Coordinates of N, CA and C in Angstrom, one line a residue:
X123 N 228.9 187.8 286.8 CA 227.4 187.9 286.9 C 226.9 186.5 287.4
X124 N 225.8 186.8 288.4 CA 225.6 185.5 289.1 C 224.1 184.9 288.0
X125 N 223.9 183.9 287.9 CA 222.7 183.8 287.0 C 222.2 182.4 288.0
X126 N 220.6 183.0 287.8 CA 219.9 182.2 289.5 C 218.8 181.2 288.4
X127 N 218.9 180.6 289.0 CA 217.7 179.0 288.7 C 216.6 179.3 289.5
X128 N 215.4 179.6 288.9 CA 214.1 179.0 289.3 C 213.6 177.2 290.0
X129 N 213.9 177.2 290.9 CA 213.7 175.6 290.7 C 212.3 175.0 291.5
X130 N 211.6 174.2 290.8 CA 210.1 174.0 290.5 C 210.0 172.9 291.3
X131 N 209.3 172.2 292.0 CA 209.0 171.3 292.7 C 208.7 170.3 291.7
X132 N 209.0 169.5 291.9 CA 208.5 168.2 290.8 C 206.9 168.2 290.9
X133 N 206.5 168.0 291.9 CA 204.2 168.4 292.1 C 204.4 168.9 291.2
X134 N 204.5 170.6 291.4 CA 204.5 171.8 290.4 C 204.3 171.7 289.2
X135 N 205.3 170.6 288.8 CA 205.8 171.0 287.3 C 204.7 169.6 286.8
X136 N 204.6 168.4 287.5 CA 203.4 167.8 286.8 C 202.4 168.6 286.6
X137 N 201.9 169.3 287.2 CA 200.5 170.4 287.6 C 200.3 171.4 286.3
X138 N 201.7 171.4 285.6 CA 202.0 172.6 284.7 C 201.9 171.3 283.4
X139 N 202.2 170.7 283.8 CA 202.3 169.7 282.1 C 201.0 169.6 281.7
X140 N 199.9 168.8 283.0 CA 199.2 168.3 282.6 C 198.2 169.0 282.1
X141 N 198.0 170.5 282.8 CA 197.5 171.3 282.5 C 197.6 171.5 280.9
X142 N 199.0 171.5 280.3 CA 199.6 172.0 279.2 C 198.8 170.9 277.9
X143 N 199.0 169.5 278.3 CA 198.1 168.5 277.6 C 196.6 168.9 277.6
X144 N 196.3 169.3 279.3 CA 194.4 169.6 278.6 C 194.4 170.8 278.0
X145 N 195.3 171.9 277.5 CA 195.2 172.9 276.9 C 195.2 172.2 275.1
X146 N 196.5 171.5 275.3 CA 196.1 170.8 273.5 C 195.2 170.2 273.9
X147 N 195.0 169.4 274.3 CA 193.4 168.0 274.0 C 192.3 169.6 273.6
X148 N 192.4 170.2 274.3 CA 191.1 170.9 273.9 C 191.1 172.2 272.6
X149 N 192.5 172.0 272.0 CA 192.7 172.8 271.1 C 192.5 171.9 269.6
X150 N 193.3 170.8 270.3 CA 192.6 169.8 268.8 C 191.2 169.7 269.1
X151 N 190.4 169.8 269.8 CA 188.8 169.1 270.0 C 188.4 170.7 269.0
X152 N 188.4 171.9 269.3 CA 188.5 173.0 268.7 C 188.4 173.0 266.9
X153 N 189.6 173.0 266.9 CA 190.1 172.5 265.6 C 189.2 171.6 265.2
X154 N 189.4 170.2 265.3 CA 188.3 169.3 265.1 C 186.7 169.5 264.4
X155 N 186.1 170.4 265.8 CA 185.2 170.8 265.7 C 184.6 171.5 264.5
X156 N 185.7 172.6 264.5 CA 185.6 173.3 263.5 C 185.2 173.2 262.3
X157 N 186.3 172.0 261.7 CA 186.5 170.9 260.6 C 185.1 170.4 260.5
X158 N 184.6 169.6 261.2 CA 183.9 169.2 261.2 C 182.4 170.1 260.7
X159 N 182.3 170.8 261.2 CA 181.0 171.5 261.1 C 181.3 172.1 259.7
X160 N 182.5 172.9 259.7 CA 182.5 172.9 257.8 C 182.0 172.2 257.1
X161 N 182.0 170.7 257.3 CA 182.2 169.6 256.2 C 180.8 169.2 256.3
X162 N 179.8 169.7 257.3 CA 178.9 169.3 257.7 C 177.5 168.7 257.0
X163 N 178.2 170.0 256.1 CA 176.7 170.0 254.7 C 176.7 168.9 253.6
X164 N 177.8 167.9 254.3 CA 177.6 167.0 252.6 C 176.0 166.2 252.9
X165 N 175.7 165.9 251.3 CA 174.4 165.4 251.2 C 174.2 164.0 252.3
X166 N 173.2 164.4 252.9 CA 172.5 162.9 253.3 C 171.5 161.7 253.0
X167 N 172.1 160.9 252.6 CA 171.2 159.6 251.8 C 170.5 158.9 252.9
X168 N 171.2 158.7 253.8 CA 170.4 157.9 254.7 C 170.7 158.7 256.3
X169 N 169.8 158.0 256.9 CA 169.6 158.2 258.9 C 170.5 157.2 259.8
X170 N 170.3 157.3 260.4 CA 170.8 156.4 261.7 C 170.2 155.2 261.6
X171 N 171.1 154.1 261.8 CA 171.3 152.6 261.2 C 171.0 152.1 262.5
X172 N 171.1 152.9 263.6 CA 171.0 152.0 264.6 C 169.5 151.7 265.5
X173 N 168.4 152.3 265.4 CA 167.1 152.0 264.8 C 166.3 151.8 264.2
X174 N 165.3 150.7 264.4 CA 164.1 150.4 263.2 C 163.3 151.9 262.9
X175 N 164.0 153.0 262.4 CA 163.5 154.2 261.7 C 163.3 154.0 259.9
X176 N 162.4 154.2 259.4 CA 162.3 154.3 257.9 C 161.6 156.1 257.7
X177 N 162.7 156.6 256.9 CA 161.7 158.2 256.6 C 161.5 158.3 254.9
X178 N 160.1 158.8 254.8 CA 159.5 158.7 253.8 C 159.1 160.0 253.3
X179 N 159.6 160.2 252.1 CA 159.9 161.1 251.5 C 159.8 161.5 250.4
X180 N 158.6 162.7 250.1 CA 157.6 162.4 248.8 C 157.6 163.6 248.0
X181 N 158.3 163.8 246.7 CA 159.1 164.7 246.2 C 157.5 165.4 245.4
X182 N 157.3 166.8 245.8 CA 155.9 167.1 244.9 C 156.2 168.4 243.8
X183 N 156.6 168.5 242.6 CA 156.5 169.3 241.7 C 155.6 169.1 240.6
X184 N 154.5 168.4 240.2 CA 153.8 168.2 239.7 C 152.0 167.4 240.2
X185 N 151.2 167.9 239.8 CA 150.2 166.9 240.9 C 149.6 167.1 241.7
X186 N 148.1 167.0 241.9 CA 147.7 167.4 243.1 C 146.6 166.1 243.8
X187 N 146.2 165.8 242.5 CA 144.9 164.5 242.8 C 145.6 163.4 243.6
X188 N 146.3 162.9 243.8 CA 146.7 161.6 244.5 C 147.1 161.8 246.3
X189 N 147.4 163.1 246.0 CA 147.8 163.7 247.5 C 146.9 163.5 248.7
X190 N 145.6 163.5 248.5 CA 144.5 163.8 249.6 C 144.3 162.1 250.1
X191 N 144.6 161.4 249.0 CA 144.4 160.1 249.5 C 145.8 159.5 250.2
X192 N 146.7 160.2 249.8 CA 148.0 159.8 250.7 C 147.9 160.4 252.1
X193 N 147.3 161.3 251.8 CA 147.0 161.8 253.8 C 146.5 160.9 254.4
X194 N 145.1 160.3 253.6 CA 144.2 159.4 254.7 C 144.5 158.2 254.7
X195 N 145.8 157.8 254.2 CA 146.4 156.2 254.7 C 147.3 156.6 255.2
X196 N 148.3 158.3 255.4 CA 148.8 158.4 256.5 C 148.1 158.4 257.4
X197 N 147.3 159.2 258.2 CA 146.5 159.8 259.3 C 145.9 158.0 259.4
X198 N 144.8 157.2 258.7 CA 145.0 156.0 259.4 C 145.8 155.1 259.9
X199 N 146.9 155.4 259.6 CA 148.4 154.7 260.3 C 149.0 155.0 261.0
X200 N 148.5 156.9 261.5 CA 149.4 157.7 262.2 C 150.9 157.8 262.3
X201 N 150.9 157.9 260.9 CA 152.1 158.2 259.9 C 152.7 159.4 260.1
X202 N 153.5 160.8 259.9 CA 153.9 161.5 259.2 C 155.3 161.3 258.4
X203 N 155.2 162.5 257.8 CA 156.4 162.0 256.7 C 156.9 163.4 256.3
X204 N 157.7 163.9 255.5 CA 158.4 164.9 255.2 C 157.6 164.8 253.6
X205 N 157.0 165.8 253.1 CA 157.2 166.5 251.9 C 158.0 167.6 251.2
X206 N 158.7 167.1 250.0 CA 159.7 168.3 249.3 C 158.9 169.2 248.7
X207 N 158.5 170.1 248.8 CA 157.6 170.8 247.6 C 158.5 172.0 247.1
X208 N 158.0 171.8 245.5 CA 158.8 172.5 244.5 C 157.9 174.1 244.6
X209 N 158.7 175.0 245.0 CA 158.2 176.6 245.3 C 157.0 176.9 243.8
X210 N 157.6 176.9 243.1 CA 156.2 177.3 241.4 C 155.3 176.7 242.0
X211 N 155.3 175.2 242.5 CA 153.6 174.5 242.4 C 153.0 175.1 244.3
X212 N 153.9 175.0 244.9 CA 153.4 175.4 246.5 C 152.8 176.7 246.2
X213 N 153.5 177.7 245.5 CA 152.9 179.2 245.3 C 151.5 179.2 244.4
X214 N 151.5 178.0 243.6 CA 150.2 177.6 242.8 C 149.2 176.9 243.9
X215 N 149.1 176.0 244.9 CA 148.6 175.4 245.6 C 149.0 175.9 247.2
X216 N 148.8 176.7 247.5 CA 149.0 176.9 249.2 C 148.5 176.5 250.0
X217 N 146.9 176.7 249.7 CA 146.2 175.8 250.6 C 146.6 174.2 251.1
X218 N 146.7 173.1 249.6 CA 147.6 172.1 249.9 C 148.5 171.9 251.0
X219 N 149.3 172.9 250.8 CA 150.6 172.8 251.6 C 150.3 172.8 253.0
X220 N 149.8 174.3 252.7 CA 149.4 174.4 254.7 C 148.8 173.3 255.2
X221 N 147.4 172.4 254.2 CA 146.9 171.7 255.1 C 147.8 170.6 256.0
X222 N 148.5 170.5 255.2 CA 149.7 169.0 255.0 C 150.5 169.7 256.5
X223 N 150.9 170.4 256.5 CA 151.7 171.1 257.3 C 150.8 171.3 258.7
X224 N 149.6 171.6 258.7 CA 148.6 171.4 260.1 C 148.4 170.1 260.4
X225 N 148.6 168.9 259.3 CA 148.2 167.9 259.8 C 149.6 166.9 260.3
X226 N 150.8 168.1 260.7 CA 152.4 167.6 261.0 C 152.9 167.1 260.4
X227 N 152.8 166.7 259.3 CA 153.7 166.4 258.0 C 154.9 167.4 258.4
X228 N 156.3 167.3 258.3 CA 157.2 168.0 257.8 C 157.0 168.6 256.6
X229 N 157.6 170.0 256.4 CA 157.8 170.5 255.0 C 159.1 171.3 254.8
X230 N 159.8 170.9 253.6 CA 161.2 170.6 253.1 C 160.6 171.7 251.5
X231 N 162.2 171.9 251.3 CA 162.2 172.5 249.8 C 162.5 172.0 248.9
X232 N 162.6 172.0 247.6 CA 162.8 171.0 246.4 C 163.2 172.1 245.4
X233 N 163.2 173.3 246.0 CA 163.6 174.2 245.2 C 162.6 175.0 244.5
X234 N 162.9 176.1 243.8 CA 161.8 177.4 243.2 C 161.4 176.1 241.9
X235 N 162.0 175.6 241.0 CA 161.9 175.3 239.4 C 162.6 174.3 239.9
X236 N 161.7 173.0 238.7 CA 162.3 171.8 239.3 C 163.4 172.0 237.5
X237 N 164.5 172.5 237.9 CA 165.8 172.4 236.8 C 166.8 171.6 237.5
X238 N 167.6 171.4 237.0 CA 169.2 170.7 237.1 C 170.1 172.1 237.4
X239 N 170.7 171.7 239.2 CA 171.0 173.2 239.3 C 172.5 173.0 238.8
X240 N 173.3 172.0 238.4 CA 174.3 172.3 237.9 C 174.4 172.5 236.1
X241 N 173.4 172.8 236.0 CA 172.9 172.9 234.5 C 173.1 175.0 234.8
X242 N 173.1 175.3 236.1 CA 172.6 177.6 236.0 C 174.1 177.6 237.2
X243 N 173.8 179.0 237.0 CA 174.9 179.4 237.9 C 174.7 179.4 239.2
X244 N 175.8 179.7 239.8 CA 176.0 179.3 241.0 C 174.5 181.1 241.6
X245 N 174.5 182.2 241.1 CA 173.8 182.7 241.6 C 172.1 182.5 241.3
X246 N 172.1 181.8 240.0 CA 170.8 181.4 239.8 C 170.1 180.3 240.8
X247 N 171.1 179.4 240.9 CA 170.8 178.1 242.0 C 170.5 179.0 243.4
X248 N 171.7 180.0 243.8 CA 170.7 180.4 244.9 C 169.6 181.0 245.0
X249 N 169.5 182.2 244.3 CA 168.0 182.4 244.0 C 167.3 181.4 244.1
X250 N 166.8 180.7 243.4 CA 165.9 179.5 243.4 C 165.9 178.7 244.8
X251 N 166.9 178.9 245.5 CA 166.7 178.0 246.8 C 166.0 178.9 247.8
X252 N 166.7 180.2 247.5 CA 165.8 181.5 248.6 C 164.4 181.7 248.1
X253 N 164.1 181.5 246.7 CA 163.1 182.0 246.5 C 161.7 180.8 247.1
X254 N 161.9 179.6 247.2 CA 161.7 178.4 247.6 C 161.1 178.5 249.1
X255 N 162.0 179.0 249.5 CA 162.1 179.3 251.4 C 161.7 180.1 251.7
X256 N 161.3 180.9 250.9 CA 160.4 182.1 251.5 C 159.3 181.8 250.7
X257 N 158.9 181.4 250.3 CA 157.1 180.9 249.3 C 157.0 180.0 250.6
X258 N 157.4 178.7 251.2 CA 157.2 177.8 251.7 C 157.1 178.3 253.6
X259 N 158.2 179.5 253.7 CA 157.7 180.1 254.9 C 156.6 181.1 254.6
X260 N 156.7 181.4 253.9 CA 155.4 182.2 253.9 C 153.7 181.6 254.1
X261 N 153.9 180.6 253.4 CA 152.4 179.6 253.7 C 152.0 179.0 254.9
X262 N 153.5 178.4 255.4 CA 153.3 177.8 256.9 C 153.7 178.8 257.8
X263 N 154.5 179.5 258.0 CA 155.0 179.9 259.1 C 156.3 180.3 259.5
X264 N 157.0 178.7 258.8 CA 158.3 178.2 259.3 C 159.2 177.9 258.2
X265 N 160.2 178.3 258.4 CA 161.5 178.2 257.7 C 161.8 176.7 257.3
X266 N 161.4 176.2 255.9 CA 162.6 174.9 255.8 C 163.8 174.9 256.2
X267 N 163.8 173.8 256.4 CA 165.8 173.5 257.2 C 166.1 172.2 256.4
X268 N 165.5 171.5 255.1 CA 165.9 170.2 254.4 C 165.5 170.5 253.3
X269 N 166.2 170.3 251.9 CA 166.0 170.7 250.9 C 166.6 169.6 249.8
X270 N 166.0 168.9 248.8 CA 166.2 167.8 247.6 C 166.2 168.2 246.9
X271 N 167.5 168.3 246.1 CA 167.5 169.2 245.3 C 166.7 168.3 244.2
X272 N 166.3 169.2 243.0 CA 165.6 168.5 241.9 C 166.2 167.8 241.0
X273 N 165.7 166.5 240.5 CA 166.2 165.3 240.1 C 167.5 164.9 240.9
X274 N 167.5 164.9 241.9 CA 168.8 164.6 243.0 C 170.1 165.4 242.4
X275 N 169.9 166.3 241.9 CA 171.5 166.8 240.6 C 171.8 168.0 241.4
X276 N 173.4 167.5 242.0 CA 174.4 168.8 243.0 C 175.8 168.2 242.7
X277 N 176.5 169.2 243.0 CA 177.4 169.4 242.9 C 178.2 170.1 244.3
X278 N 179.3 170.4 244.1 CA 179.9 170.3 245.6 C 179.5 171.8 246.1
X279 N 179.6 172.8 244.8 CA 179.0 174.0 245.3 C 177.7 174.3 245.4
X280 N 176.8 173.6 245.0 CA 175.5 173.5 245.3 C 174.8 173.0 246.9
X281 N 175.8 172.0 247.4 CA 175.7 171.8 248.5 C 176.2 172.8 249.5
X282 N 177.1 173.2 249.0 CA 177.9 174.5 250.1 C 176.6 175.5 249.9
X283 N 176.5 176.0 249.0 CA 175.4 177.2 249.1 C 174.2 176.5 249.3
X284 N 173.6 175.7 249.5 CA 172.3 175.4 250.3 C 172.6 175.4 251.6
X285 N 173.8 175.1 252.2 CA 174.7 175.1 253.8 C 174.4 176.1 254.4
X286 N 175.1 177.0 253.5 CA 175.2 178.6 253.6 C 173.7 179.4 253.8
X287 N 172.4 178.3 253.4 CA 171.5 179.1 253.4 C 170.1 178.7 254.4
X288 N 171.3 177.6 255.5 CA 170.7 177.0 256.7 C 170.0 175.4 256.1
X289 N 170.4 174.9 255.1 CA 169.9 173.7 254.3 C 170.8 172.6 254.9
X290 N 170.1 171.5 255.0 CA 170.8 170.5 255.2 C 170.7 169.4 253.8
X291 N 171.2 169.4 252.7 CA 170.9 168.2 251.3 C 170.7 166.8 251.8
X292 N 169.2 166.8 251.1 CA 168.7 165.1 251.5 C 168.5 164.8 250.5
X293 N 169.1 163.6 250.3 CA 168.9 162.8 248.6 C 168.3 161.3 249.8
X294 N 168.3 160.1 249.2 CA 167.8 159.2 249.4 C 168.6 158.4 249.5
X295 N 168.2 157.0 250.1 CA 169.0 155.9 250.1 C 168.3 154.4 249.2
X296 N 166.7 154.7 249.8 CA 166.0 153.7 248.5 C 164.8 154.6 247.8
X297 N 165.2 154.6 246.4 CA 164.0 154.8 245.3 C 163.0 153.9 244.7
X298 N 161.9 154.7 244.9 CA 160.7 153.9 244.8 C 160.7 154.1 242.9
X299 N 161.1 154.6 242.1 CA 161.3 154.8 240.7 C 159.7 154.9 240.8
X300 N 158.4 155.5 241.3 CA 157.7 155.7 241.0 C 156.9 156.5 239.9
X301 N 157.7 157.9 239.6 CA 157.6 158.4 238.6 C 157.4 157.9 236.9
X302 N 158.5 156.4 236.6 CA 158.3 155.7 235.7 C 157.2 155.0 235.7
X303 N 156.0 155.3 236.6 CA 154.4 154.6 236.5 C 155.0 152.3 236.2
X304 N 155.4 152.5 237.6 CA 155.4 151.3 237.4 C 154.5 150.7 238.3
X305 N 154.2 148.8 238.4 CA 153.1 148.5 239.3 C 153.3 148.7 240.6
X306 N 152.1 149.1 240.9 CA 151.8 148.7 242.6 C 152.7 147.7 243.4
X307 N 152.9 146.9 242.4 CA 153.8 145.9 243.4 C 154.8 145.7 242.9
X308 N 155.5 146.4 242.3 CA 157.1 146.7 241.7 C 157.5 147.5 242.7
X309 N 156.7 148.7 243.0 CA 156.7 149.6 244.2 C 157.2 148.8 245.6
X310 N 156.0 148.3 245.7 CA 156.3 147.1 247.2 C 157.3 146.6 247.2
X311 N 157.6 145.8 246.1 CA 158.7 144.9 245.8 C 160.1 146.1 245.8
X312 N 159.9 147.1 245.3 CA 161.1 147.7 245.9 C 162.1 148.2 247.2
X313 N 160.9 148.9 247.6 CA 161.0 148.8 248.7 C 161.1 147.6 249.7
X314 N 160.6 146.4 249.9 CA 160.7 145.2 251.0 C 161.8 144.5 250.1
X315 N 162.1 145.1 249.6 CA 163.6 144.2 249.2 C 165.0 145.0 249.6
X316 N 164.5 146.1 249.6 CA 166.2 147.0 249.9 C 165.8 147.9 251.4
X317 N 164.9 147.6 252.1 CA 164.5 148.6 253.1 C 165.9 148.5 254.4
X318 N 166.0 149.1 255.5 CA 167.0 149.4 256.0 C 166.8 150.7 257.0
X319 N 167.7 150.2 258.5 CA 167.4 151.1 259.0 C 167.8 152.1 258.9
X320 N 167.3 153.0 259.3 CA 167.4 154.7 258.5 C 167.2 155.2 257.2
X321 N 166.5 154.4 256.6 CA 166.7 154.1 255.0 C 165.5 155.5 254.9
X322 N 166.2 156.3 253.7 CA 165.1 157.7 253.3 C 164.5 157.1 251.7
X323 N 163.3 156.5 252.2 CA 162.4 156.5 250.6 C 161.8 157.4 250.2
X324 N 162.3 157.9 248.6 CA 161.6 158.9 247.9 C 160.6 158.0 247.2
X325 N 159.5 158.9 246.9 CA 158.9 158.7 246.6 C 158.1 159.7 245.9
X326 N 156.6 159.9 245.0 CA 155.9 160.6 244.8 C 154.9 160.9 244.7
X327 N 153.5 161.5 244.6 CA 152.0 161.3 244.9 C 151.5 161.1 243.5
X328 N 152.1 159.8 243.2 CA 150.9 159.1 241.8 C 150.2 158.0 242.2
X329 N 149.0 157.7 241.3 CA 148.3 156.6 241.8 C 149.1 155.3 242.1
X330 N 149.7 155.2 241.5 CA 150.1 153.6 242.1 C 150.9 153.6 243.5
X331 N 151.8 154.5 243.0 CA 152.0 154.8 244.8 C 151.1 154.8 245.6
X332 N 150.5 155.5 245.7 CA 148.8 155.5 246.6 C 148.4 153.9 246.9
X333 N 148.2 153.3 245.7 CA 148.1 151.9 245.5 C 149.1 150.8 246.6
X334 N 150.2 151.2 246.7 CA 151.3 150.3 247.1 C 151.5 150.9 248.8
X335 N 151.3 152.0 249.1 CA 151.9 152.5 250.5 C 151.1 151.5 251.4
X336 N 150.0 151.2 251.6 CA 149.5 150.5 252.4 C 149.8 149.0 252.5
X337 N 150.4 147.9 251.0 CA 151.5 147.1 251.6 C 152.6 147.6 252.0
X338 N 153.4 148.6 251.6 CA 154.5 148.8 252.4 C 154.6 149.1 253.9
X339 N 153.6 150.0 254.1 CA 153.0 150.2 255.9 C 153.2 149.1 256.5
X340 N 152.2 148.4 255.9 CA 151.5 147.3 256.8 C 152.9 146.0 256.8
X341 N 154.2 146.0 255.7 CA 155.3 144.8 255.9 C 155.7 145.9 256.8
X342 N 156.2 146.8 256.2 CA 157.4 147.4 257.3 C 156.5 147.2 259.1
X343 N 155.5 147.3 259.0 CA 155.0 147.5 260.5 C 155.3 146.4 261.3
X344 N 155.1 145.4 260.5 CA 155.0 144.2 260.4 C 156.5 143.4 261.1
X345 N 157.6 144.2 260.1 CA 159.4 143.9 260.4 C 159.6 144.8 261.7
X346 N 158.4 145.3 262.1 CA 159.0 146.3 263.6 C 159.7 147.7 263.5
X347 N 158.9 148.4 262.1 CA 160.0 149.7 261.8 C 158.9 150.7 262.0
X348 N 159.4 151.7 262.6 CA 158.7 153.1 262.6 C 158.9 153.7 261.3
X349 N 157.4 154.2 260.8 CA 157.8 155.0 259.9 C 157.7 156.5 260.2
X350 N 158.4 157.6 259.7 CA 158.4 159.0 259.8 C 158.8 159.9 259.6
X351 N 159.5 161.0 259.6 CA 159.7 162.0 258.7 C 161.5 161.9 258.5
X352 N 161.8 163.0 258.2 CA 163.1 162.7 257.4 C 164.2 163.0 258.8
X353 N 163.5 164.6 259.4 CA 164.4 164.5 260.3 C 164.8 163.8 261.5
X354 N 164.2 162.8 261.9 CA 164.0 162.0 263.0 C 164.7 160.9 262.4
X355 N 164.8 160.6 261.2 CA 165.9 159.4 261.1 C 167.4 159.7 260.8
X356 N 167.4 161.3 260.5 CA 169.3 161.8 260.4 C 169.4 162.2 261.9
X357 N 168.5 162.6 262.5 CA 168.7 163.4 263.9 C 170.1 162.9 264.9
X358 N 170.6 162.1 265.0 CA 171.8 161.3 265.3 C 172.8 160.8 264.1
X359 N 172.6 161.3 263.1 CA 173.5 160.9 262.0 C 174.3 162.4 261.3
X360 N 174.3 163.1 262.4 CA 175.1 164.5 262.4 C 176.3 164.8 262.8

């Protein structure tokens, strides 16, 4: 039996390898990808480091009186900023919301009930995140896509099912500990001490806050930082 050789031109056969290489390179990039976008949903503390960006971020489950004056030292600064709002009080206050929302504020979810979601089950926590997303599209329009959870408290499956439910988890990187009613310039002093680019400050609509945003405006403006909403300082940190 005669047995015959194919025999390949050396050109050829580089033409065939190299090919063969861009077939892996592009199967690991695949792969990769893949990986990647899975993993996508872990919580975000902070933005993109590589701009003078600061996003400001004002957690609302309680409260309405301090809010109207936080508008008018944004809008004189030509500020916006992301608000979390907790679904029970946005469905109690809509008008609120929407105005905030006409006047380009971002609006984020904080959840239906400000609870500890690894305190309920995994089907309770989603409920409360759907129920949230549809109260908050229903007033504006538009679907949240950023969601804090309450008292910053998740867990690994908490973050997967807010993933799952087009959420991206935004916790912070500096806290204003405002909620503990401390001074105006504890406030300040917190912030101009740990500020940073891409840095996400929580914060919340109490008086002294109100009291302090306008030294922090006016240093940070001052150090050359844009201030703005949440998504504009992760927008590259994806």
């Amino acid at each position: 039996m005669k047995i015959f050789y194919i025999k390949y031109p050396k050109k050829s056969f580089w033409i065939i390898f190299s090919l063969a290489i861009l077939l892996l390179i592009f199967l690991i990039y695949i792969i990769t990808r893949s990986v990647s976008v899975f993993n996508s949903n872990e919580p975000i503390y902070k933005g993109d480091t590589k701009e003078k960006k600061i996003a400001f971020a004002c957690n609302v489950a309680w409260g309405d009186e301090y809010i109207p004056k936080m508008l008018d030292i944004f809008k004189d600064n030509n500020i916006h900023i992301t608000f979390f709002f907790e679904g029970k009080w946005a469905e109690k206050n809509p008008d609120v919301v929407k105005d905030i929302y006409q006047k380009g504020h971002e609006i984020g979810s904080h959840g239906y009930t400000h609870v500890k979601y690894t305190n309920l089950s995994r089907q309770q926590y989603e409920e409360d995140i759907k129920k949230s997303g549809e109260i908050l599209e229903k007033i504006t329009g538009t679907k949240p896509t950023l969601f804090a959870p309450p008292y910053g408290d998740f867990n690994d499956e908490v973050v997967k099912v807010a993933g799952q439910l087009g959420y991206k988890v935004i916790l912070w990187s500096l806290d204003t500990i405002d909620w503990n009613n401390p001074s105006p310039q504890t406030i300040v002093d917190r912030v101009m001490t740990k500020y940073h680019n891409g840095a996400i400050v929580l914060m919340h609509p109490t008086q002294n806050t109100v009291e302090a945003l306008p030294q922090i405006i006016k240093q940070l403006k001052e150090k050359g930082y844009k201030i703005t909403k949440v998504s504009e300082v992760i927008v590259d940190n994806n």
